[in-house]
Coordinates of N, CA and C and ligand atoms in Angstrom, one line a residue:
M1 N -31.0 63.1 3.3 CA -31.0 64.3 2.6 C -31.5 64.7 1.5
T2 N -31.6 65.8 0.8 CA -32.8 66.0 0.2 C -31.7 65.8 -1.2
A3 N -32.4 65.0 -2.4 CA -30.3 65.7 -3.8 C -30.8 66.1 -4.4
I4 N -32.3 66.5 -4.6 CA -33.0 67.1 -5.6 C -34.5 67.9 -5.2
S5 N -34.5 69.0 -5.5 CA -36.3 69.2 -5.0 C -36.7 70.2 -6.0
C6 N -37.7 70.0 -6.4 CA -38.4 70.9 -7.6 C -39.8 71.4 -6.9
K7 N -40.0 72.4 -7.2 CA -41.2 72.9 -6.7 C -42.0 73.8 -7.6
D8 N -42.8 72.8 -8.2 CA -44.1 73.4 -9.1 C -43.2 74.5 -10.5
L9 N -42.6 73.5 -11.2 CA -41.9 74.1 -12.5 C -42.4 74.0 -13.2
C10 N -42.3 74.4 -14.7 CA -42.9 75.3 -15.7 C -42.2 75.4 -16.3
K11 N -41.8 74.6 -18.0 CA -41.5 75.6 -19.0 C -42.1 75.3 -20.0
T12 N -42.1 75.7 -21.0 CA -42.9 76.7 -22.4 C -41.7 76.4 -23.4
F13 N -42.2 75.7 -24.4 CA -41.1 76.6 -25.5 C -42.0 76.6 -26.9
H14 N -41.8 77.7 -27.9 CA -42.0 78.1 -28.1 C -41.3 78.2 -30.1
Q15 N -42.6 77.5 -30.8 CA -42.2 77.4 -32.4 C -43.3 78.3 -32.9
G16 N -42.9 78.8 -33.6 CA -43.4 80.0 -34.5 C -44.5 80.5 -33.4
D17 N -45.7 80.3 -33.9 CA -46.9 80.1 -33.2 C -47.3 79.6 -32.1
A18 N -46.5 78.7 -31.6 CA -47.2 77.5 -31.3 C -46.6 77.1 -30.1
T19 N -47.0 77.1 -28.8 CA -46.7 77.2 -27.8 C -46.6 75.7 -27.6
I20 N -45.1 75.3 -27.2 CA -45.6 74.0 -26.5 C -44.8 73.6 -24.9
T21 N -45.9 72.6 -24.6 CA -45.5 72.8 -23.1 C -44.6 71.4 -22.4
G22 N -43.2 72.0 -22.1 CA -42.4 71.2 -21.4 C -42.9 70.3 -20.5
L23 N -42.9 71.6 -19.2 CA -43.3 71.4 -17.6 C -44.3 72.1 -17.4
D24 N -45.6 71.1 -16.5 CA -46.4 71.8 -16.0 C -46.5 71.5 -14.5
H25 N -46.3 72.7 -14.0 CA -46.4 72.6 -12.8 C -45.5 71.1 -12.2
V26 N -44.7 70.8 -12.3 CA -43.5 69.7 -11.9 C -43.2 70.3 -9.9
S27 N -43.4 68.9 -9.9 CA -42.7 69.4 -8.1 C -42.8 67.8 -7.6
I28 N -41.2 67.3 -7.4 CA -40.8 66.3 -6.7 C -39.7 66.7 -5.8
E29 N -39.4 65.7 -5.1 CA -38.8 65.4 -3.9 C -37.9 64.3 -4.1
I30 N -36.5 64.4 -4.1 CA -35.4 63.4 -4.5 C -34.4 63.0 -3.0
E31 N -34.7 62.2 -2.7 CA -33.7 62.0 -1.3 C -32.4 61.4 -1.8
S32 N -31.8 61.7 -1.4 CA -30.2 61.4 -1.6 C -29.6 59.5 -1.6
G33 N -29.6 59.1 -2.6 CA -29.4 57.3 -2.2 C -30.6 56.7 -2.9
E34 N -31.7 57.7 -3.6 CA -32.4 57.0 -4.5 C -32.2 56.8 -5.5
F35 N -33.3 55.7 -6.1 CA -33.1 55.1 -7.0 C -33.9 55.4 -7.9
V36 N -34.3 56.6 -9.0 CA -35.8 57.1 -9.3 C -35.9 57.2 -10.9
C37 N -36.9 56.7 -11.8 CA -37.0 56.2 -13.1 C -38.0 57.4 -13.2
L38 N -37.7 58.3 -14.6 CA -38.7 59.0 -14.7 C -39.3 58.4 -16.5
S39 N -40.5 58.3 -16.2 CA -41.2 57.1 -17.4 C -41.9 57.5 -18.3
G40 N -42.8 57.4 -19.3 CA -44.1 58.3 -20.1 C -43.7 58.3 -21.6
P41 N -44.4 59.0 -22.1 CA -45.2 58.6 -23.6 C -43.6 59.9 -24.2
S42 N -43.4 59.8 -25.6 CA -42.6 61.0 -26.2 C -42.9 61.7 -25.9
G43 N -42.0 62.7 -25.6 CA -42.7 64.3 -25.6 C -43.6 64.5 -24.0
S44 N -43.4 63.4 -23.3 CA -43.9 64.0 -22.1 C -43.1 64.7 -20.4
G45 N -42.0 65.2 -21.4 CA -41.1 65.8 -21.0 C -40.2 65.3 -20.1
K46 N -39.9 64.0 -19.7 CA -38.6 63.3 -19.0 C -37.0 64.3 -19.5
T47 N -36.8 64.4 -20.8 CA -35.5 65.1 -20.4 C -35.9 66.4 -20.2
T48 N -36.7 67.2 -20.7 CA -36.7 68.6 -19.8 C -37.0 68.6 -18.7
L49 N -37.0 67.6 -17.7 CA -36.9 67.7 -16.5 C -35.6 67.3 -15.3
L50 N -35.3 66.1 -16.9 CA -33.5 66.1 -16.5 C -32.7 67.1 -16.5
N51 N -33.1 68.1 -18.0 CA -32.2 69.1 -17.8 C -32.2 70.1 -16.5
A52 N -33.6 70.7 -16.7 CA -33.9 71.6 -15.3 C -33.3 71.0 -14.2
M53 N -33.5 69.5 -13.4 CA -32.3 69.0 -12.3 C -31.2 69.1 -12.6
G54 N -30.4 69.5 -13.7 CA -29.3 69.5 -13.7 C -28.7 70.9 -13.8
G55 N -29.5 72.0 -13.7 CA -29.1 72.8 -14.0 C -28.5 73.4 -15.6
L56 N -29.4 72.5 -16.6 CA -28.7 72.5 -18.1 C -29.3 73.9 -18.5
D57 N -30.9 73.3 -18.2 CA -31.7 74.8 -19.0 C -32.3 74.9 -17.7
T58 N -33.1 76.1 -18.2 CA -33.9 77.0 -16.9 C -35.1 76.7 -17.0
P59 N -35.8 76.8 -15.6 CA -37.4 76.5 -16.5 C -38.0 77.9 -16.4
D60 N -39.4 78.2 -16.5 CA -39.7 79.6 -16.7 C -40.0 80.1 -15.5
S61 N -40.5 79.2 -14.9 CA -41.0 79.3 -13.4 C -40.6 78.2 -12.0
G62 N -40.9 78.6 -11.3 CA -40.6 77.2 -9.9 C -39.0 77.2 -9.2
E63 N -39.1 76.7 -8.3 CA -38.1 76.9 -8.2 C -36.7 75.5 -7.4
I64 N -36.0 75.5 -7.9 CA -34.5 73.8 -7.6 C -33.8 73.7 -6.8
T65 N -33.8 73.1 -5.8 CA -32.9 73.1 -5.2 C -31.9 71.5 -5.4
L66 N -30.7 71.8 -4.9 CA -29.7 70.6 -5.8 C -28.9 70.7 -4.3
A67 N -28.8 69.5 -3.7 CA -27.5 69.1 -2.9 C -28.4 70.5 -1.6
G68 N -29.4 70.8 -1.6 CA -29.6 72.0 -0.3 C -29.4 73.2 -0.7
Q69 N -28.7 73.4 -1.9 CA -28.7 74.7 -2.1 C -29.8 75.2 -3.8
P70 N -30.6 76.1 -3.6 CA -31.4 76.9 -4.4 C -30.9 77.3 -5.6
V71 N -31.1 76.8 -6.9 CA -29.5 76.8 -7.8 C -29.7 78.2 -8.2
H72 N -31.1 78.9 -8.8 CA -31.2 80.0 -9.2 C -30.3 81.1 -8.0
S73 N -29.6 80.7 -6.9 CA -29.2 81.4 -6.2 C -26.9 81.1 -6.5
L74 N -27.6 80.4 -7.4 CA -25.8 80.0 -7.4 C -25.4 81.1 -8.5
S75 N -24.1 81.5 -8.7 CA -23.8 82.3 -10.2 C -23.5 81.2 -10.9
K76 N -23.4 81.5 -12.4 CA -23.1 80.8 -13.2 C -22.0 79.5 -12.8
S77 N -20.8 80.2 -12.4 CA -19.7 79.5 -12.3 C -19.7 78.4 -10.5
A78 N -20.6 78.5 -9.9 CA -20.8 78.3 -8.9 C -21.5 77.0 -9.2
L79 N -22.8 77.2 -10.3 CA -23.3 75.9 -10.8 C -22.5 75.4 -11.6
A80 N -21.8 75.6 -12.8 CA -20.8 75.0 -13.4 C -20.1 74.0 -12.7
E81 N -19.4 74.5 -11.1 CA -18.4 73.9 -10.1 C -19.6 72.6 -9.6
M82 N -20.9 73.2 -9.3 CA -21.4 71.8 -8.8 C -21.6 70.7 -9.9
R83 N -21.8 71.0 -11.2 CA -22.0 70.6 -12.1 C -21.1 69.4 -12.1
L84 N -19.8 69.8 -12.5 CA -18.9 69.6 -12.3 C -18.2 68.1 -11.2
H85 N -19.0 68.6 -10.8 CA -17.7 68.0 -9.3 C -19.0 66.8 -8.7
N86 N -20.2 67.1 -9.0 CA -21.2 66.4 -8.2 C -22.3 65.2 -9.0
I87 N -22.5 65.8 -9.9 CA -23.2 65.3 -11.5 C -22.7 64.7 -12.3
G88 N -23.2 63.1 -12.8 CA -22.9 62.6 -13.8 C -24.3 62.5 -14.8
F89 N -23.6 63.1 -16.2 CA -24.9 63.0 -16.8 C -24.7 62.2 -18.0
V90 N -25.8 61.7 -18.4 CA -25.4 60.7 -19.6 C -26.9 61.2 -20.6
F91 N -26.0 61.6 -21.5 CA -27.7 62.7 -22.4 C -28.2 61.5 -23.3
Q92 N -28.8 61.7 -24.1 CA -29.8 60.8 -24.8 C -28.8 61.3 -26.4
A93 N -28.6 62.1 -26.3 CA -26.9 61.6 -27.7 C -25.5 61.9 -26.5
Y94 N -25.2 60.7 -27.1 CA -24.2 60.4 -26.3 C -22.8 61.9 -26.2
N95 N -22.8 63.0 -26.8 CA -22.1 64.3 -26.0 C -20.8 63.6 -26.3
L96 N -20.4 62.7 -27.0 CA -18.8 62.6 -27.2 C -17.8 63.3 -27.9
V97 N -17.0 63.5 -27.6 CA -15.8 64.3 -28.9 C -15.0 63.5 -29.9
P98 N -15.7 63.7 -30.8 CA -15.3 63.0 -32.1 C -14.1 62.3 -32.2
V99 N -13.3 63.5 -31.6 CA -11.8 63.5 -32.0 C -10.6 63.3 -30.8
L100 N -11.7 62.8 -30.0 CA -10.9 62.3 -28.7 C -11.0 60.6 -28.5
S101 N -10.1 60.0 -28.1 CA -10.4 58.5 -27.9 C -11.2 58.2 -27.1
A102 N -12.3 56.8 -26.7 CA -12.9 56.7 -25.7 C -11.9 56.6 -24.6
S103 N -10.6 56.7 -24.3 CA -10.2 57.0 -23.0 C -10.3 58.5 -22.5
E104 N -10.0 58.8 -23.4 CA -9.9 60.2 -23.6 C -10.7 61.0 -23.3
N105 N -12.3 60.6 -23.9 CA -13.5 61.5 -23.4 C -13.7 61.2 -21.7
I106 N -13.5 59.8 -21.4 CA -13.5 59.3 -20.1 C -12.6 60.3 -19.2
E107 N -11.6 60.5 -19.3 CA -10.4 61.4 -18.9 C -10.3 62.6 -18.8
F108 N -11.6 63.3 -19.3 CA -11.4 65.0 -20.0 C -11.8 65.6 -18.9
V109 N -13.4 65.2 -18.4 CA -14.0 65.4 -17.3 C -13.1 65.2 -16.0
M110 N -12.4 64.4 -15.7 CA -11.4 64.0 -14.2 C -10.7 65.3 -14.6
Q111 N -9.3 65.4 -15.8 CA -8.5 66.6 -16.4 C -9.1 68.0 -15.5
V112 N -10.7 68.4 -16.3 CA -10.8 69.4 -15.7 C -10.7 70.0 -14.5
Q113 N -11.4 68.7 -13.6 CA -11.8 68.4 -12.1 C -10.4 68.3 -10.9
G114 N -9.4 68.7 -12.0 CA -7.6 68.8 -11.5 C -7.8 67.0 -10.9
V115 N -8.4 66.2 -11.0 CA -7.9 64.9 -10.4 C -6.4 64.5 -11.7
D116 N -5.3 64.0 -10.5 CA -4.3 64.0 -10.8 C -3.7 62.2 -12.2
K117 N -2.7 62.6 -12.7 CA -2.7 61.7 -14.0 C -2.5 60.5 -13.9
K118 N -1.8 60.4 -12.6 CA -2.2 58.4 -12.6 C -3.3 57.8 -11.9
E119 N -4.1 59.0 -11.1 CA -5.8 58.7 -10.5 C -6.2 58.9 -11.9
R120 N -6.4 59.1 -12.8 CA -7.0 59.6 -14.1 C -7.2 58.3 -15.1
A121 N -6.0 57.7 -14.6 CA -5.5 56.1 -15.6 C -5.9 55.1 -14.7
K122 N -5.6 55.4 -13.5 CA -6.3 54.5 -12.9 C -7.9 54.5 -12.9
R123 N -8.6 55.1 -13.0 CA -10.3 55.1 -13.1 C -10.7 54.9 -14.4
V124 N -9.5 55.4 -15.3 CA -10.3 55.1 -16.8 C -9.9 54.2 -17.4
S125 N -9.4 53.2 -16.7 CA -9.3 51.4 -16.8 C -10.1 51.0 -16.3
E126 N -10.3 51.5 -15.1 CA -11.2 50.9 -14.1 C -13.0 50.7 -14.3
T127 N -13.5 52.2 -15.3 CA -14.4 52.5 -15.7 C -14.7 51.6 -17.0
L128 N -13.4 52.1 -17.6 CA -13.9 50.7 -19.2 C -14.2 49.5 -19.2
E129 N -13.0 49.2 -17.7 CA -13.5 47.7 -17.2 C -15.2 47.3 -17.0
E130 N -15.5 48.0 -16.0 CA -17.1 48.4 -15.5 C -18.2 48.5 -16.9
V131 N -18.0 49.0 -17.1 CA -18.8 48.9 -18.6 C -18.9 48.0 -19.9
G132 N -17.9 47.2 -19.6 CA -17.8 45.8 -20.4 C -16.6 46.4 -21.7
L133 N -16.0 47.8 -21.7 CA -15.4 48.1 -22.7 C -13.3 47.8 -22.8
A134 N -13.0 47.2 -22.1 CA -11.6 47.0 -21.4 C -10.6 46.5 -23.3
G135 N -10.0 47.0 -23.1 CA -9.3 47.2 -24.3 C -9.8 47.9 -25.8
L136 N -10.7 48.7 -25.5 CA -11.5 49.8 -26.7 C -10.7 50.7 -26.4
G137 N -10.3 51.0 -25.3 CA -9.9 52.6 -24.6 C -9.3 53.3 -25.9
D138 N -8.5 52.9 -26.7 CA -7.7 53.8 -28.0 C -9.0 54.2 -29.2
R139 N -9.9 53.5 -29.1 CA -10.9 53.9 -30.1 C -11.5 55.4 -30.4
L140 N -11.6 55.9 -31.3 CA -12.3 56.8 -31.6 C -14.3 56.4 -31.6
P141 N -14.5 57.5 -31.1 CA -15.6 57.5 -31.0 C -17.0 56.4 -32.5
A142 N -16.2 56.9 -33.5 CA -16.6 56.3 -35.1 C -16.0 55.4 -35.3
Q143 N -15.8 54.8 -34.7 CA -15.0 53.4 -34.7 C -15.4 52.2 -33.7
L144 N -16.8 52.9 -33.0 CA -17.2 52.2 -32.0 C -19.0 52.3 -32.8
S145 N -19.4 51.5 -32.0 CA -20.7 50.8 -32.1 C -21.7 52.0 -31.4
G146 N -23.1 52.4 -31.6 CA -24.1 53.0 -31.0 C -23.7 52.8 -29.7
G147 N -24.1 51.1 -29.1 CA -24.2 50.9 -28.0 C -22.9 50.8 -27.1
Q148 N -21.7 50.8 -27.9 CA -20.5 51.2 -27.4 C -20.1 52.4 -26.7
Q149 N -20.6 53.2 -28.0 CA -20.2 54.9 -27.5 C -21.4 55.3 -26.1
Q150 N -22.6 55.0 -26.3 CA -22.9 54.8 -25.0 C -22.5 54.7 -23.7
R151 N -21.9 53.6 -23.6 CA -21.3 52.6 -22.2 C -20.0 53.7 -22.3
V152 N -19.4 54.4 -23.2 CA -18.3 55.3 -22.9 C -18.7 56.3 -22.4
A153 N -20.3 57.1 -22.7 CA -20.6 57.7 -22.0 C -20.9 58.1 -20.6
V154 N -21.6 56.7 -20.0 CA -21.9 56.1 -18.9 C -20.6 56.5 -18.1
A155 N -19.6 55.3 -19.0 CA -18.1 56.1 -17.9 C -17.5 57.0 -17.8
R156 N -17.5 57.8 -18.5 CA -17.5 59.1 -18.2 C -18.3 59.7 -16.9
A157 N -19.3 59.5 -17.3 CA -20.9 60.3 -16.6 C -20.4 59.7 -14.8
I158 N -19.3 58.2 -14.6 CA -19.1 57.8 -13.9 C -17.7 57.6 -13.1
A159 N -17.5 58.1 -13.8 CA -16.0 58.0 -13.7 C -15.2 59.5 -12.6
C160 N -15.7 59.8 -12.2 CA -15.6 61.2 -11.2 C -16.2 61.1 -10.3
S161 N -16.6 60.1 -9.8 CA -17.5 59.5 -8.2 C -18.3 61.1 -8.3
P162 N -19.6 60.4 -8.9 CA -20.5 61.7 -8.7 C -21.6 61.1 -7.9
E163 N -21.8 62.3 -6.5 CA -23.0 62.3 -6.0 C -24.3 61.6 -7.1
L164 N -24.2 62.5 -7.7 CA -25.7 62.0 -8.5 C -25.4 61.9 -10.2
V165 N -26.2 60.8 -10.4 CA -26.3 60.7 -11.8 C -27.6 60.9 -12.6
L166 N -27.6 61.8 -13.5 CA -29.1 61.9 -14.2 C -28.5 61.1 -15.6
A167 N -29.5 60.2 -15.6 CA -29.2 59.8 -17.5 C -30.7 59.6 -18.3
D168 N -30.5 60.6 -19.3 CA -31.7 60.3 -20.3 C -31.3 58.3 -21.4
E169 N -32.1 57.7 -21.3 CA -32.4 56.6 -22.0 C -30.8 55.9 -22.3
P170 N -30.5 55.6 -21.3 CA -29.0 54.8 -21.0 C -28.3 53.8 -21.4
T171 N -30.3 53.4 -22.0 CA -30.1 51.4 -22.5 C -30.6 51.5 -23.8
A172 N -30.7 52.7 -24.3 CA -31.5 53.3 -25.8 C -31.2 52.5 -27.0
N173 N -29.6 51.8 -26.7 CA -29.2 52.0 -28.1 C -28.5 50.2 -27.5
L174 N -28.7 49.6 -26.2 CA -28.4 48.1 -26.4 C -28.9 47.2 -26.3
D175 N -28.1 45.8 -26.5 CA -28.6 45.0 -26.3 C -28.8 44.6 -24.9
S176 N -30.0 43.5 -25.0 CA -30.2 42.8 -23.5 C -29.2 42.4 -22.2
K177 N -28.5 42.0 -22.7 CA -27.5 41.5 -22.1 C -26.6 42.6 -21.3
T178 N -26.1 43.6 -22.7 CA -25.5 44.9 -21.8 C -27.0 46.1 -21.1
A179 N -27.6 45.8 -21.1 CA -28.3 46.8 -20.7 C -28.6 46.5 -19.2
D180 N -28.7 44.8 -19.2 CA -28.7 44.0 -17.6 C -27.1 44.5 -17.1
Q181 N -26.4 44.4 -17.9 CA -24.9 44.5 -16.9 C -25.1 46.2 -16.7
L182 N -25.4 47.1 -17.7 CA -25.1 48.0 -16.9 C -25.8 48.8 -16.2
M183 N -27.6 48.0 -16.0 CA -28.1 48.4 -14.8 C -27.5 48.1 -13.1
A184 N -27.2 46.9 -13.5 CA -26.2 45.8 -12.7 C -24.9 46.7 -11.4
L185 N -24.6 47.0 -12.6 CA -24.1 48.4 -12.6 C -24.2 49.8 -11.7
F186 N -25.5 50.2 -11.7 CA -26.0 51.7 -11.5 C -27.0 50.7 -9.7
E187 N -27.2 49.9 -9.8 CA -27.3 49.2 -8.7 C -26.3 49.1 -8.2
Q188 N -25.4 48.7 -7.8 CA -24.2 48.5 -7.1 C -23.4 49.5 -6.8
L189 N -23.6 50.9 -7.9 CA -23.2 51.9 -7.5 C -24.3 52.9 -6.2
N190 N -26.0 52.3 -6.5 CA -26.4 52.7 -5.9 C -26.0 52.5 -4.2
E191 N -25.8 51.0 -4.6 CA -26.3 50.4 -2.9 C -24.9 50.7 -2.2
T192 N -23.4 50.3 -2.8 CA -22.0 50.9 -2.5 C -22.0 51.9 -2.2
R193 N -22.3 53.2 -3.2 CA -21.5 54.2 -3.1 C -22.9 55.3 -2.5
K194 N -23.8 54.9 -2.5 CA -25.2 55.5 -2.6 C -25.5 56.6 -3.4
V195 N -24.8 56.5 -4.7 CA -24.8 57.2 -5.7 C -26.8 57.4 -6.1
T196 N -27.5 58.8 -6.1 CA -28.5 58.8 -6.0 C -28.5 59.2 -7.8
F197 N -30.0 58.2 -8.2 CA -30.0 57.6 -9.9 C -31.2 58.6 -10.5
V198 N -31.1 58.8 -11.0 CA -33.0 59.9 -12.1 C -32.6 59.3 -13.4
I199 N -32.9 58.1 -13.6 CA -32.9 58.1 -14.9 C -34.2 58.0 -15.7
A200 N -34.8 58.5 -17.2 CA -35.9 58.9 -17.8 C -35.5 57.7 -19.2
T201 N -36.6 57.2 -19.1 CA -36.4 55.8 -19.9 C -37.9 55.0 -19.9
H202 N -37.6 54.8 -21.5 CA -38.8 53.3 -22.0 C -38.8 52.5 -21.7
D203 N -37.9 52.3 -21.5 CA -37.1 50.8 -21.4 C -37.6 49.8 -19.9
Q204 N -38.8 49.1 -20.3 CA -39.1 48.4 -19.0 C -38.3 46.9 -18.7
R205 N -37.1 47.3 -19.4 CA -36.1 46.4 -18.3 C -35.0 47.5 -17.2
V206 N -35.5 48.6 -17.9 CA -34.7 49.5 -16.7 C -36.3 49.4 -15.7
M207 N -36.8 49.9 -15.9 CA -38.2 50.2 -14.6 C -38.2 49.1 -13.8
A208 N -37.9 48.6 -14.3 CA -37.9 46.4 -13.6 C -37.4 47.0 -12.0
H209 N -35.9 47.6 -12.3 CA -35.0 48.2 -11.4 C -34.9 48.8 -11.0
C210 N -36.2 50.0 -10.6 CA -35.8 50.9 -9.7 C -36.9 51.2 -9.1
K211 N -36.5 51.8 -7.7 CA -37.4 51.4 -6.4 C -38.6 52.8 -6.6
R212 N -38.2 53.6 -7.9 CA -39.1 54.4 -7.3 C -39.7 55.0 -9.0
L213 N -41.1 54.6 -9.1 CA -41.2 55.4 -11.0 C -42.1 56.3 -10.5
V214 N -41.7 57.3 -11.2 CA -42.4 58.7 -11.5 C -43.3 58.7 -13.3
R215 N -44.1 58.5 -13.5 CA -45.1 58.9 -14.8 C -45.6 60.3 -15.2
L216 N -45.0 60.0 -16.6 CA -45.3 61.9 -17.0 C -46.0 62.0 -17.9
E217 N -47.2 62.8 -18.3 CA -47.8 62.9 -18.9 C -48.0 64.4 -19.6
D218 N -47.7 64.3 -20.6 CA -47.8 66.5 -20.9 C -47.1 67.0 -20.3
G219 N -46.1 67.2 -19.4 CA -45.8 67.7 -18.9 C -46.0 67.6 -17.6
K220 N -46.6 67.0 -17.0 CA -47.3 66.6 -15.5 C -47.0 65.2 -14.6
I221 N -46.5 64.9 -13.7 CA -46.6 64.1 -13.1 C -47.6 63.7 -12.5
V222 N -48.4 62.2 -13.7 CA -49.4 61.7 -12.8 C -48.7 60.6 -12.4
S223 N -47.8 59.9 -11.5 CA -47.8 59.0 -10.9 C -46.3 59.1 -10.3
D224 N -46.2 58.5 -9.5 CA -45.5 58.5 -8.0 C -44.9 57.6 -7.5
E225 N -44.7 55.9 -7.6 CA -44.7 54.6 -6.8 C -43.5 54.5 -6.2
L226 N -43.4 54.2 -5.4 CA -42.3 52.8 -4.8 C -42.9 51.4 -5.0
Q227 N -41.6 51.1 -6.0 CA -41.9 49.8 -6.3 C -41.3 48.7 -5.5
Ligands
LIG1 N1 -35.6 73.3 -28.0 C1 -37.0 72.9 -28.2 N2 -37.8 73.1 -28.0 C2 -39.3 73.3 -29.0 N3 -39.9 72.5 -28.7 C3 -38.9 70.8 -27.3 C4 -38.0 71.4 -26.9 N4 -37.2 70.3 -26.2 C5 -38.1 69.8 -25.8 N5 -39.6 70.5 -26.4 C6 -41.4 70.1 -26.5 O1 -41.2 69.9 -25.4 C7 -41.8 68.6 -25.4 C8 -41.0 67.5 -24.2 O2 -40.2 67.2 -24.3 P1 -38.9 66.1 -23.7 O3 -38.2 66.2 -25.1 O4 -38.3 67.0 -22.3 O5 -39.7 64.9 -23.7 P2 -39.4 63.3 -23.5 O6 -40.1 63.1 -22.7 O7 -37.6 63.7 -23.4 O8 -39.5 62.6 -24.6 P3 -38.3 61.3 -26.0 O9 -39.0 60.2 -24.6 O10 -39.0 60.9 -27.1 O11 -37.2 61.6 -25.2 C9 -42.2 67.9 -26.5 O12 -43.5 68.3 -26.7 C10 -41.1 68.4 -27.3 O13 -41.5 68.5 -28.6
LIG2 MG1 -36.1 62.6 -24.0

């Protein structure tokens, strides 16, 4: 099954008189269970493409299909439902809620999904363990290092068992050992639960783990290769 299909996406940004290219006729198909990296220089359109794929931002033209459903045909609430239940996001800025503890940040999405309390507690402790943060669940984001906050964001994204994870620079603030552990976790989820991963990254360590490497330059896909 096709997890994501993008057809001829274009997106420009306007800043004063300047027109900035975000995406320039991008087409890509990603099958369920793939492990894809988006690479390319800063400003090449990786985040813009991920945001479009997740329905967080609307391209100017082109068509996106998520799990067989054209995104433009979904109502706002149907799109929100799909994001909530099927997609785990790891943002470039971690977007943790500062007044909630690490555990509460992870639990929050499941609460909105209607997962019952006992199950939430179980998954919070499992995912904290998986990302190497066992015992730190009670800390506020400000009491954690950048890398630890990043791992809370990863735990939050995977706690609700999404079919698709869209991750933007998930290893940017991690030391090599933690980055390797995170990639091992992603690989395990990909292999055992068939979770589809699309990861934007500059990190060679991450690219080494992916099965398909897509390179963007100036908003265009310039190469797309199986590893
Ligand atoms: N909200 C915005 N307003 C204006 N320009 C934007 C906006 N978002 C992105 N851009 C521009 O669009 C282009 C693509 O940006 P994007 O964030 O997708 O790049 P990226 O590949 O993710 O870069 P990085 O590796 O630095 O994260 C860049 O030139 C950027 O400056
Ligand atoms: Mg980016």
